[in-house]
XYZ file of C-alpha atoms in Angstrom:
764
model
C 114.767 139.657 105.383
C 113.899 142.140 108.065
C 116.188 142.049 111.066
C 113.240 142.636 113.375
C 110.898 139.802 114.242
C 107.506 141.442 114.465
C 104.613 140.285 116.600
C 101.865 139.600 114.050
C 98.360 141.008 114.384
C 95.320 138.965 115.351
C 93.887 136.111 113.288
C 95.277 132.640 112.756
C 97.148 133.445 109.560
C 98.793 136.498 111.100
C 99.259 135.029 114.563
C 101.193 132.105 113.151
C 104.174 134.345 112.445
C 106.993 132.646 110.661
C 110.218 132.789 108.721
C 109.184 135.142 105.992
C 110.064 138.246 104.094
C 108.536 141.490 105.266
C 107.270 143.026 102.045
C 104.779 145.688 103.158
C 101.626 146.044 101.148
C 102.500 143.360 98.636
C 100.244 140.571 97.402
C 102.938 138.183 98.620
C 102.487 139.460 102.177
C 98.733 139.095 101.927
C 98.912 135.497 100.749
C 102.104 134.021 102.148
C 102.588 135.311 105.675
C 100.807 132.427 107.334
C 103.924 130.397 107.890
C 104.391 129.280 111.437
C 106.917 129.038 114.191
C 107.003 132.522 115.544
C 106.388 133.022 119.161
C 102.826 131.804 118.599
C 102.698 128.694 116.439
C 99.361 127.785 117.897
C 100.371 124.667 119.794
C 102.784 123.972 122.618
C 105.327 121.479 121.335
C 107.457 119.736 123.907
C 110.256 117.717 122.499
C 111.901 114.544 123.711
C 112.376 114.901 127.472
C 113.492 111.910 129.484
C 115.186 111.620 132.792
C 116.540 108.834 134.916
C 114.798 108.576 138.223
C 116.986 106.221 140.166
C 116.914 102.553 139.701
C 119.566 101.210 142.066
C 122.091 100.540 139.300
C 121.632 103.879 137.563
C 123.487 106.905 138.907
C 121.604 110.095 139.608
C 121.029 112.169 136.500
C 121.439 109.422 133.923
C 118.924 110.691 131.425
C 118.034 114.334 131.550
C 116.361 116.045 128.619
C 117.770 115.578 125.173
C 116.033 118.823 124.288
C 113.170 121.106 125.119
C 111.459 123.194 122.517
C 108.295 124.858 123.711
C 106.420 126.999 121.212
C 103.790 129.287 122.614
C 100.079 128.575 122.512
C 98.284 131.872 122.860
C 95.317 130.661 120.820
C 94.664 127.938 123.421
C 94.776 130.273 126.405
C 91.755 130.383 128.670
C 90.226 127.478 126.783
C 89.469 124.233 128.564
C 90.618 121.369 126.340
C 87.851 118.762 126.086
C 88.510 115.057 125.785
C 89.009 113.723 122.251
C 85.816 113.396 120.283
C 85.417 110.235 118.224
C 83.871 110.776 114.817
C 81.992 107.536 115.368
C 81.345 105.049 116.429
C 79.835 104.431 113.018
C 77.490 101.470 113.043
C 77.077 98.870 110.324
C 75.308 99.862 107.111
C 71.865 98.281 106.596
C 71.705 94.596 105.715
C 71.615 93.709 102.035
C 68.265 91.989 101.459
C 68.073 89.581 99.851
C 71.686 88.382 99.757
C 71.222 86.053 96.822
C 73.495 83.052 96.364
C 75.731 83.688 99.380
C 74.200 81.418 102.019
C 77.213 79.086 102.244
C 79.741 81.941 102.365
C 77.683 83.775 104.987
C 77.647 80.742 107.253
C 81.382 80.244 106.741
C 82.277 83.868 107.592
C 80.146 83.801 110.733
C 81.545 80.463 111.882
C 85.181 81.418 111.325
C 84.730 84.756 113.097
C 83.398 82.951 116.167
C 86.034 80.233 115.998
C 89.122 82.265 115.083
C 88.293 85.841 116.160
C 89.481 87.419 112.892
C 88.298 86.584 109.392
C 89.095 88.157 106.025
C 86.336 88.350 103.390
C 88.229 88.704 100.132
C 87.114 89.265 96.572
C 87.521 91.503 93.542
C 85.584 94.742 93.229
C 81.858 94.324 92.583
C 81.801 90.689 93.697
C 79.911 91.442 96.918
C 82.534 91.291 99.681
C 81.111 94.316 101.502
C 77.533 93.040 101.338
C 78.588 89.615 102.619
C 80.695 91.113 105.431
C 77.946 93.513 106.499
C 75.315 90.776 106.658
C 77.711 88.554 108.602
C 78.359 91.475 110.934
C 74.669 91.862 111.733
C 74.555 88.167 112.584
C 77.618 88.410 114.834
C 76.540 91.617 116.617
C 72.808 92.304 116.191
C 72.823 95.182 118.709
C 73.977 98.441 117.050
C 75.745 99.589 120.220
C 78.154 96.664 119.769
C 78.984 97.488 116.148
C 82.008 99.433 114.915
C 82.358 100.053 111.190
C 85.026 101.909 109.205
C 85.140 102.378 105.437
C 88.868 102.591 104.705
C 88.693 104.119 101.250
C 90.933 107.147 101.495
C 91.124 110.582 99.897
C 93.811 109.705 97.356
C 92.005 108.821 94.113
C 95.051 106.903 92.900
C 96.094 104.884 95.940
C 94.956 103.298 99.197
C 95.333 104.738 102.675
C 98.610 103.863 104.369
C 98.773 101.892 107.609
C 99.209 104.999 109.798
C 96.065 106.588 108.389
C 94.156 103.331 108.849
C 95.309 103.158 112.477
C 94.038 106.684 113.057
C 90.686 105.883 111.426
C 90.225 102.669 113.424
C 91.148 104.230 116.774
C 88.840 107.172 116.130
C 86.023 104.758 115.252
C 86.587 102.951 118.538
C 86.750 106.222 120.487
C 90.320 105.554 121.620
C 93.167 108.082 122.012
C 95.083 108.671 118.800
C 98.592 108.924 120.225
C 99.233 105.177 119.842
C 98.597 105.531 116.104
C 102.270 106.548 115.914
C 103.211 102.912 116.572
C 101.681 99.634 115.452
C 102.128 98.096 118.890
C 100.398 100.966 120.641
C 97.496 100.946 118.193
C 97.093 97.191 118.617
C 96.938 97.600 122.407
C 94.226 100.247 122.071
C 92.122 97.961 119.844
C 92.404 95.185 122.427
C 91.496 97.591 125.245
C 88.415 98.809 123.346
C 87.052 95.419 122.272
C 88.116 92.820 124.838
C 85.184 91.003 126.500
C 82.613 93.382 125.011
C 80.930 91.072 122.515
C 81.540 93.783 119.935
C 82.261 93.543 116.231
C 84.811 95.642 114.330
C 84.275 95.570 110.559
C 86.883 97.232 108.356
C 85.504 97.592 104.844
C 87.178 98.268 101.484
C 90.648 97.220 102.616
C 92.954 97.114 99.596
C 96.175 95.647 100.992
C 97.095 93.476 103.943
C 99.807 95.979 104.901
C 97.036 98.419 105.864
C 95.774 96.121 108.625
C 98.794 93.950 109.429
C 99.078 95.672 112.820
C 95.654 94.462 114.013
C 95.513 91.740 116.685
C 94.565 88.376 115.222
C 92.323 87.601 118.170
C 90.650 89.742 120.815
C 88.962 87.776 123.559
C 85.192 88.179 123.565
C 84.916 90.111 120.293
C 85.020 89.610 116.529
C 87.039 91.310 113.761
C 86.050 91.161 110.083
C 88.149 92.607 107.243
C 86.569 92.964 103.813
C 88.034 94.008 100.482
C 90.076 93.132 97.451
C 93.350 92.672 99.405
C 95.593 92.405 96.391
C 98.437 89.941 96.890
C 101.901 91.410 96.376
C 105.319 90.021 97.167
C 105.972 90.655 100.832
C 102.356 91.661 101.503
C 100.590 88.334 101.763
C 97.918 87.422 104.274
C 99.504 85.195 106.961
C 98.523 81.539 106.887
C 97.078 81.653 110.392
C 94.427 84.197 109.310
C 91.106 82.738 108.170
C 90.133 83.832 104.646
C 86.792 83.414 102.876
C 87.273 83.922 99.134
C 84.174 85.300 97.426
C 83.675 84.149 93.856
C 81.185 84.992 91.080
C 77.522 84.048 91.311
C 76.273 81.075 89.351
C 73.905 81.748 86.464
C 70.715 80.769 88.325
C 71.478 83.066 91.245
C 72.323 85.837 88.811
C 68.928 85.498 87.132
C 67.241 85.555 90.547
C 69.079 88.779 91.425
C 68.196 90.279 88.030
C 64.487 89.631 88.533
C 62.271 92.507 89.646
C 58.668 93.502 88.908
C 59.870 95.517 85.910
C 62.174 92.823 84.480
C 60.216 89.630 85.187
C 58.211 89.708 81.931
C 61.316 90.129 79.793
C 63.112 87.321 81.652
C 60.173 84.980 81.053
C 59.842 86.084 77.431
C 63.426 85.156 76.532
C 64.950 82.765 79.108
C 67.723 81.642 76.734
C 69.015 85.188 76.151
C 68.661 85.905 79.876
C 70.714 82.847 80.848
C 73.394 83.647 78.288
C 73.461 87.251 79.491
C 73.901 86.008 83.072
C 76.642 83.539 82.191
C 78.682 85.952 80.101
C 78.261 89.354 81.736
C 76.414 89.371 85.047
C 78.366 87.115 87.392
C 79.304 90.039 89.644
C 76.364 91.192 91.811
C 77.286 94.875 91.361
C 76.919 94.548 87.584
C 73.653 92.644 87.931
C 72.129 95.246 90.242
C 73.133 98.088 87.926
C 71.771 96.251 84.879
C 68.518 95.610 86.760
C 68.230 99.332 87.490
C 69.021 100.223 83.893
C 66.410 97.779 82.574
C 63.846 99.297 84.942
C 64.494 102.726 83.423
C 64.474 101.301 79.872
C 61.342 99.114 79.701
C 61.485 98.662 75.921
C 64.959 97.062 75.808
C 64.765 93.286 75.416
C 67.167 90.771 76.908
C 68.393 89.892 73.439
C 68.953 93.558 72.633
C 70.916 94.080 75.849
C 72.930 90.927 75.150
C 73.810 92.265 71.732
C 74.838 95.693 73.114
C 77.068 94.241 75.831
C 78.576 91.751 73.409
C 80.181 94.592 71.484
C 82.530 95.273 74.421
C 85.146 93.000 76.049
C 83.770 91.122 79.041
C 86.000 92.983 81.486
C 84.454 96.283 80.339
C 80.833 95.319 80.971
C 80.450 97.559 84.006
C 82.076 100.428 82.144
C 79.582 99.969 79.331
C 76.664 100.013 81.762
C 77.888 103.184 83.418
C 78.385 104.855 80.076
C 74.746 104.066 79.321
C 73.758 105.494 82.708
C 75.769 108.652 82.063
C 73.783 109.261 78.886
C 70.628 109.547 81.001
C 71.747 112.170 83.539
C 71.049 115.894 83.300
C 73.654 118.411 82.082
C 74.105 119.726 85.648
C 74.831 116.238 87.009
C 77.111 115.481 84.061
C 79.065 118.705 84.745
C 79.415 117.840 88.436
C 80.673 114.360 87.532
C 83.249 115.902 85.195
C 84.498 118.204 87.955
C 84.588 115.442 90.580
C 86.668 113.293 88.239
C 89.392 115.965 88.135
C 89.543 116.871 91.830
C 92.598 115.898 93.912
C 90.382 114.265 96.547
C 88.177 111.198 96.250
C 85.351 112.134 98.629
C 83.489 115.428 99.071
C 80.637 116.773 101.157
C 77.900 119.130 100.013
C 79.864 122.263 100.930
C 82.960 121.157 98.999
C 80.892 120.019 96.009
C 79.113 123.384 96.000
C 82.450 125.212 95.997
C 83.699 122.965 93.205
C 80.648 123.525 91.017
C 80.326 127.207 91.879
C 76.534 126.955 91.908
C 73.743 127.179 94.486
C 73.785 124.441 97.102
C 70.272 123.248 96.258
C 71.204 122.624 92.615
C 74.426 120.841 93.558
C 72.576 118.661 96.081
C 70.094 117.681 93.396
C 72.951 116.803 91.018
C 74.606 114.702 93.724
C 71.370 112.799 94.297
C 70.960 112.207 90.577
C 74.475 110.806 90.188
C 73.901 108.517 93.162
C 70.558 107.350 91.780
C 72.217 106.327 88.522
C 75.026 104.439 90.254
C 77.812 106.850 89.256
C 78.559 107.948 92.798
C 78.107 106.291 96.160
C 77.106 107.867 99.458
C 79.894 107.220 101.921
C 78.245 109.012 104.815
C 75.295 111.338 105.062
C 75.740 114.153 102.531
C 79.139 112.860 101.337
C 79.801 111.162 98.010
C 82.628 109.587 96.051
C 82.809 108.368 92.475
C 82.354 104.654 91.906
C 85.258 102.717 90.449
C 85.687 103.495 86.770
C 83.550 106.647 86.772
C 86.601 108.859 86.301
C 87.378 107.044 83.051
C 83.990 107.792 81.497
C 83.555 111.348 82.809
C 83.539 114.036 80.113
C 86.232 116.741 80.268
C 85.170 119.646 82.509
C 84.612 123.064 80.984
C 86.898 125.037 83.352
C 88.813 122.637 85.649
C 91.364 125.218 86.851
C 88.722 127.650 88.103
C 86.842 124.795 89.792
C 89.978 123.567 91.519
C 90.792 127.086 92.688
C 87.317 127.428 94.205
C 87.719 124.060 95.959
C 91.183 124.787 97.378
C 90.205 128.260 98.566
C 87.081 126.803 100.176
C 89.157 124.323 102.170
C 91.697 127.012 103.094
C 88.942 129.272 104.437
C 87.312 126.460 106.412
C 90.672 125.323 107.775
C 91.441 128.883 108.903
C 88.141 129.259 110.728
C 88.250 125.803 112.276
C 91.824 126.213 113.519
C 90.774 129.446 115.219
C 87.991 127.561 117.019
C 90.035 124.574 118.167
C 89.598 122.757 120.460
C 85.849 123.421 120.344
C 83.689 120.469 119.330
C 82.553 121.785 115.946
C 86.116 122.483 114.820
C 87.316 119.142 116.195
C 84.626 117.269 114.275
C 85.406 119.164 111.058
C 89.138 118.419 111.177
C 88.435 114.786 112.101
C 86.417 114.464 108.904
C 88.485 116.584 106.529
C 92.137 116.349 107.650
C 92.992 113.723 105.028
C 91.351 115.843 102.336
C 93.409 118.856 103.432
C 96.569 116.765 103.359
C 95.752 115.394 99.909
C 95.200 118.922 98.568
C 98.474 120.076 100.109
C 100.303 117.236 98.323
C 99.470 118.651 94.896
C 102.482 117.614 92.735
C 102.474 120.740 90.530
C 100.743 123.599 92.365
C 99.792 126.659 90.331
C 101.014 130.116 91.429
C 97.517 131.106 92.599
C 97.608 128.198 95.098
C 100.446 129.606 97.226
C 98.322 131.517 99.731
C 95.615 128.844 100.201
C 98.197 126.046 100.481
C 100.203 127.915 103.133
C 97.009 128.461 105.134
C 96.067 124.780 104.835
C 99.567 123.781 105.956
C 99.352 126.079 108.994
C 95.984 124.668 109.998
C 97.267 121.103 109.664
C 100.312 121.980 111.782
C 97.984 123.181 114.537
C 95.671 120.170 114.219
C 98.257 117.396 113.959
C 100.297 118.930 116.786
C 97.207 119.123 118.979
C 96.467 115.467 118.242
C 100.152 114.460 118.506
C 99.967 112.733 115.125
C 103.591 113.403 114.335
C 103.951 111.187 111.274
C 101.105 113.036 109.563
C 102.557 116.308 110.792
C 105.780 115.318 109.053
C 103.851 114.364 105.915
C 102.227 117.822 105.845
C 105.575 119.573 106.347
C 107.148 117.582 103.503
C 104.250 118.512 101.238
C 104.690 122.164 102.227
C 108.419 121.984 101.477
C 107.681 120.538 98.027
C 105.077 123.199 97.242
C 107.389 125.985 98.414
C 110.195 124.615 96.240
C 107.959 124.376 93.162
C 106.610 127.892 93.719
C 110.024 129.348 94.532
C 109.322 130.650 98.045
C 112.451 130.190 100.224
C 110.825 131.617 103.365
C 108.011 129.087 103.284
C 110.552 126.369 102.485
C 112.481 127.415 105.618
C 109.268 127.146 107.619
C 108.674 123.637 106.318
C 112.261 122.579 107.089
C 111.981 123.869 110.638
C 108.729 121.976 111.124
C 110.475 118.843 109.907
C 113.292 119.541 112.365
C 110.848 119.838 115.269
C 109.014 116.671 114.293
C 112.276 114.722 114.042
C 113.226 115.854 117.540
C 109.842 114.740 118.900
C 110.362 111.336 117.294
C 113.913 110.952 118.632
C 115.739 111.346 115.311
C 118.661 113.726 115.970
C 120.413 113.260 112.624
C 117.229 114.109 110.708
C 116.596 117.046 113.016
C 120.070 118.471 112.384
C 119.698 118.035 108.622
C 116.403 119.912 108.510
C 117.646 122.607 110.887
C 120.678 123.205 108.663
C 118.348 123.502 105.664
C 116.105 126.012 107.479
C 119.043 128.076 108.718
C 120.659 128.043 105.277
C 117.577 129.662 103.793
C 117.784 132.578 106.248
C 120.078 135.562 106.398
C 122.626 136.101 109.190
C 122.169 134.735 112.704
C 121.507 138.203 114.053
C 118.245 138.362 112.072
C 116.934 134.903 112.998
C 113.499 134.767 114.623
C 113.414 133.506 118.200
C 112.274 129.969 117.430
C 115.167 129.301 115.090
C 117.577 130.027 117.973
C 115.550 127.692 120.187
C 115.615 124.968 117.548
C 119.392 125.321 117.332
C 119.683 124.836 121.101
C 117.498 121.726 120.855
C 119.415 120.131 118.004
C 122.701 120.828 119.808
C 121.431 119.123 122.954
C 120.133 116.181 120.945
C 123.501 115.718 119.257
C 125.921 116.092 122.144
C 126.947 118.098 125.197
C 128.046 121.409 123.666
C 126.706 123.370 126.611
C 128.421 126.677 125.799
C 126.880 126.784 122.321
C 123.489 125.827 123.745
C 123.690 128.611 126.329
C 124.615 131.106 123.612
C 121.580 130.054 121.550
C 119.295 130.432 124.553
C 120.627 133.920 125.204
C 119.968 134.834 121.567
C 116.523 133.295 121.856
C 115.726 135.514 124.825
C 116.990 138.590 123.011
C 114.853 137.810 119.963
C 111.625 137.372 121.942
C 109.043 140.144 121.503
C 108.244 142.161 124.575
C 105.428 140.767 126.674
C 105.813 137.214 125.393
C 105.223 135.445 128.717
C 105.175 131.962 127.204
C 108.453 132.644 125.419
C 110.019 133.784 128.679
C 108.746 130.682 130.482
C 110.261 128.604 127.702
C 113.596 130.390 128.091
C 113.712 129.749 131.839
C 112.694 126.097 131.408
C 115.436 125.619 128.858
C 117.988 127.247 131.140
C 116.959 124.787 133.838
C 117.371 121.911 131.367
C 120.872 123.145 130.631
C 121.741 123.353 134.351
C 120.423 119.842 134.912
C 122.329 118.449 131.948
C 125.517 119.999 133.282
C 124.686 118.439 136.633
C 124.422 115.085 134.915
C 127.921 115.337 133.510
C 129.229 116.185 136.960
C 127.366 113.166 138.304
C 128.979 110.921 135.716
C 132.369 112.233 136.901
C 131.488 111.636 140.584
C 131.545 115.401 141.236
C 128.506 115.104 143.490
C 128.767 118.460 145.275
C 128.952 120.396 142.005
C 126.050 118.354 140.607
C 123.938 119.200 143.671
C 124.717 122.911 143.287
C 123.622 122.797 139.658
C 120.424 120.968 140.585
C 119.715 123.580 143.259
C 120.215 126.326 140.665
C 117.849 124.488 138.327
C 115.257 124.316 141.114
C 115.358 128.082 141.542
C 115.138 128.609 137.788
C 112.145 126.281 137.489
C 110.240 128.015 140.273
C 110.547 131.227 138.263
C 109.566 129.433 135.055
C 106.511 127.929 136.735
C 105.322 131.345 137.869
C 105.649 132.774 134.356
C 103.926 129.728 132.807
C 100.947 130.242 135.108
C 100.884 133.923 134.188
C 100.867 132.938 130.511
C 98.127 130.368 131.195
C 100.155 127.872 129.168
C 99.231 124.371 130.267
C 102.127 122.703 128.458
C 104.727 125.017 129.919
C 103.361 124.479 133.422
C 103.255 120.704 132.919
C 106.839 120.623 131.707
C 108.073 122.872 134.502
C 106.420 120.584 137.051
C 107.896 117.489 135.422
C 111.351 119.025 135.719
C 110.691 120.192 139.268
C 109.780 116.631 140.217
C 113.080 115.363 138.830
C 115.129 118.020 140.596
C 113.313 117.256 143.851
C 114.115 113.582 143.374
C 117.760 114.321 142.703
C 117.833 116.410 145.893
C 116.222 113.574 147.923
C 112.834 115.262 148.296
C 110.718 112.251 147.361
C 107.401 113.670 148.618
C 107.747 116.875 146.581
C 108.817 114.835 143.560
C 105.746 112.600 143.754
C 103.391 115.581 144.102
C 104.857 117.373 141.084
C 104.825 114.243 138.920
C 101.177 113.725 139.778
C 100.345 117.327 138.911
C 102.405 117.190 135.699
C 100.618 114.002 134.641
C 97.235 115.650 135.257
C 98.215 118.663 133.164
C 99.556 116.495 130.345
C 96.372 114.436 130.370
C 94.240 117.567 130.373
C 96.051 118.871 127.316
C 96.142 115.417 125.654
C 99.950 115.369 125.574
C 100.338 111.599 125.581
C 104.108 111.691 125.198
C 104.466 113.965 128.224
C 102.122 111.707 130.182
C 104.165 108.666 129.120
C 107.374 110.301 130.376
C 105.761 110.866 133.765
C 104.760 107.198 133.831
C 108.354 106.169 133.135
C 109.587 108.438 135.962
C 107.037 107.113 138.424
C 107.663 103.486 137.475
C 111.367 103.861 138.125
C 110.740 105.199 141.655
C 108.350 102.448 142.753
C 109.940 100.198 145.415
C 111.284 96.785 144.424
C 108.378 94.941 145.985
C 105.870 96.563 143.623
C 107.365 95.592 140.284
C 103.978 94.541 138.908
C 102.667 98.094 139.259
C 105.849 99.537 137.756
C 105.786 97.148 134.799
C 102.150 98.035 134.081
C 103.075 101.736 134.002
C 106.022 101.088 131.700
C 103.999 98.935 129.313
C 101.412 101.699 129.028
C 104.159 104.267 128.490
C 105.925 102.435 125.658
C 102.600 102.206 123.825
C 102.422 106.007 123.889
C 106.053 106.813 123.133
C 107.643 107.031 119.670
C 109.551 103.987 118.451
C 112.888 105.783 118.836
C 114.309 108.195 121.365
C 115.796 108.362 124.831
C 112.452 108.023 126.645
C 111.701 104.776 124.850
C 115.196 103.398 125.435
C 114.963 104.257 129.130
C 111.581 102.568 129.486
C 113.001 99.423 127.866
C 115.993 99.540 130.205
C 113.683 99.639 133.232
C 111.606 96.758 131.845
C 114.754 94.698 131.282
C 115.719 95.231 134.927
C 112.275 94.359 136.245
C 111.562 91.373 133.997
C 114.777 89.336 133.629
C 112.996 86.690 131.552
C 112.375 89.336 128.866
C 115.719 91.079 129.300
C 117.152 90.220 125.899
C 114.071 91.359 123.992
C 113.759 94.583 125.990
C 117.458 95.383 125.645
C 117.333 94.885 121.894
C 114.316 97.152 121.642
C 116.052 99.721 123.816
C 119.164 99.658 121.660
C 116.976 99.946 118.544
C 115.426 103.069 120.071
C 118.932 104.568 120.262
C 119.807 103.608 116.678
C 119.349 107.190 115.376
C 122.542 108.126 117.263
C 124.587 105.319 115.690
C 127.681 106.715 114.002
C 127.240 110.279 115.246
C 128.282 112.318 118.236
C 125.855 111.635 121.050
C 125.126 113.047 124.512
C 126.757 111.301 127.436
C 123.347 110.213 128.669
C 122.759 108.264 125.423
C 126.158 106.612 125.730
C 125.397 105.646 129.320
C 121.986 104.154 128.528
C 123.485 102.250 125.600
C 126.223 100.831 127.850
C 123.762 99.702 130.490
C 121.460 98.086 127.935
C 124.426 96.173 126.503
C 125.512 95.123 130.006
C 122.037 93.821 130.816
C 121.519 92.027 127.511
C 122.171 88.307 127.938
C 123.392 85.762 125.427
C 125.304 87.490 122.705
C 125.364 90.600 120.553
C 122.425 92.705 119.531
C 120.991 92.166 116.075
C 118.408 94.519 114.673
């Protein structure tokens, strides 16, 4: 490991300098140097920062920052950050006409949606739940501008989307900010805010488990929610009894015959009604099977009903659809058959034209034609324009591909190249839209259980791009998921430097989410994979300072780490210098807190005055660096110091400016902290305004951490009737510190929550 941390050259892969070996000229350097956390990770990351701002019972300086870790954002400089771009709203698919044999169910779904607000349309695959739900949706919301539709089939071919991914998809469909997707409560509030009194319909299609949508509100005034899918019943994952459910069953034989009839099948139906009825009773009770059989009969005009009955009778009844699709596969061209074989072996379930072209390695026009052919024969389904996925069971009948490893390599390298280019362009609209569509595919590729050696370079580049994207969107759980996948891949491929990068990312994410024990564990793992402290890159020193602050009040060790951080910074790194000064101010303020706890008011005021001077310098450097996050954080701290020094007007002005900067950069956690600060300074007579601010803030904050605990403490003070509930939630937010050394501020908040909590001990 080189003892010198070098400033990388231009380009996303090189700019995202990391914990890596410096092996000049080697293939390893060409493919594996894209690991982040150098002085330019590509996104400003501000960790858990909360401060007390004077409720009457709380002494000055109760809750200063647990930690600050600000990584530079050169790639965002001079770029205005636009508001989030929803991928949708996607409107309802076209009605299914005619919807044979479902009149009673359609009326029931519509009536229950109006009466109850939320209705589940449930049935096994192929039974027609989606068609029924879509037609009901058009009846409930005929105007397209009042329709919101999300197909929740995910990118994992072997499993459903988890609840967090579903939250993200739903909020994006509704055009709402994604920060609340970190918590079920926050996501629920955003759904209510988007739909209430709008007369709108939200239809979530292809839901597989109730746990995916358990977080949804059961009623939103003035709107309707419909959930459609199989919704398998497992122990502990049952649909609540208060939720209306319409169970969709098989068609009766007469309706099946009606659905089977078409101009090309009518003569054969009339010629052999007995065979047709028997065929319907035994094999065609699911509409999906009937429609596919009707299409197959249209393409095979010389097959009689008796002949078809005989063919299907040779297979078990539960394999009827598989038999039909096998017959369809026999009719497709070699090019379409080859594409199907390759799609069946890909790690992702849904691809667009560009990805399919990379997979097949052929001209786009030929691949597009093959995609259309597979769709025409019912072997794939169009999810969105120019995007397809295999139908259920198609993987089982697909022939083995001729060269699956080469095809997979083309696909992974295609996504790595696109991720590189798109990350360079963020936050421009085209790049934003691409990541919004493909981030789950990138994550699924990164989670390859047994990556081949050739995949190292592309996977590292995909991981770097996801780190930029998920950090920009503040989707920290998915950021953690990507870092874990990177750690696994690095372990399998035997790359300790990339593994150290992944561990440090996990450390940073844990700090953001208020999990100090996890943060320390991952930091220790990252540090253990590096050589001596003297050769650490700057951000590892900064991470050490942050984990120390999160786990106690070892100020001397923190100061030493900050000094080493400053020494390790490359020359001319203005953002790094701003970060150093901001952290020094945090340290001065934390020391002031301890003095305040000991009633050493004069010494506390001197430390706050020193912090004020330090922050003024930090603010100037942050402006020079054009780093919005650094400026926002410096102003947030300035506001607190001004408040501590009884300069209320200056404090209010800086909080307002900090909130504007956080909002501009879409830092919802930073914005939430400012809301907590402002709420705590509102006079007693305006508790309604303060409570509204706090309620908004807790929807944006992580479930654990000092900020969340402080917000709950303020709510307990302002709403005595809810004091017990708020105190329990506040204590739960501090649970990560249970059984470990904790900062004095955490101890103090815990004590005050316990003092305020009425009627007995806390139970989680």
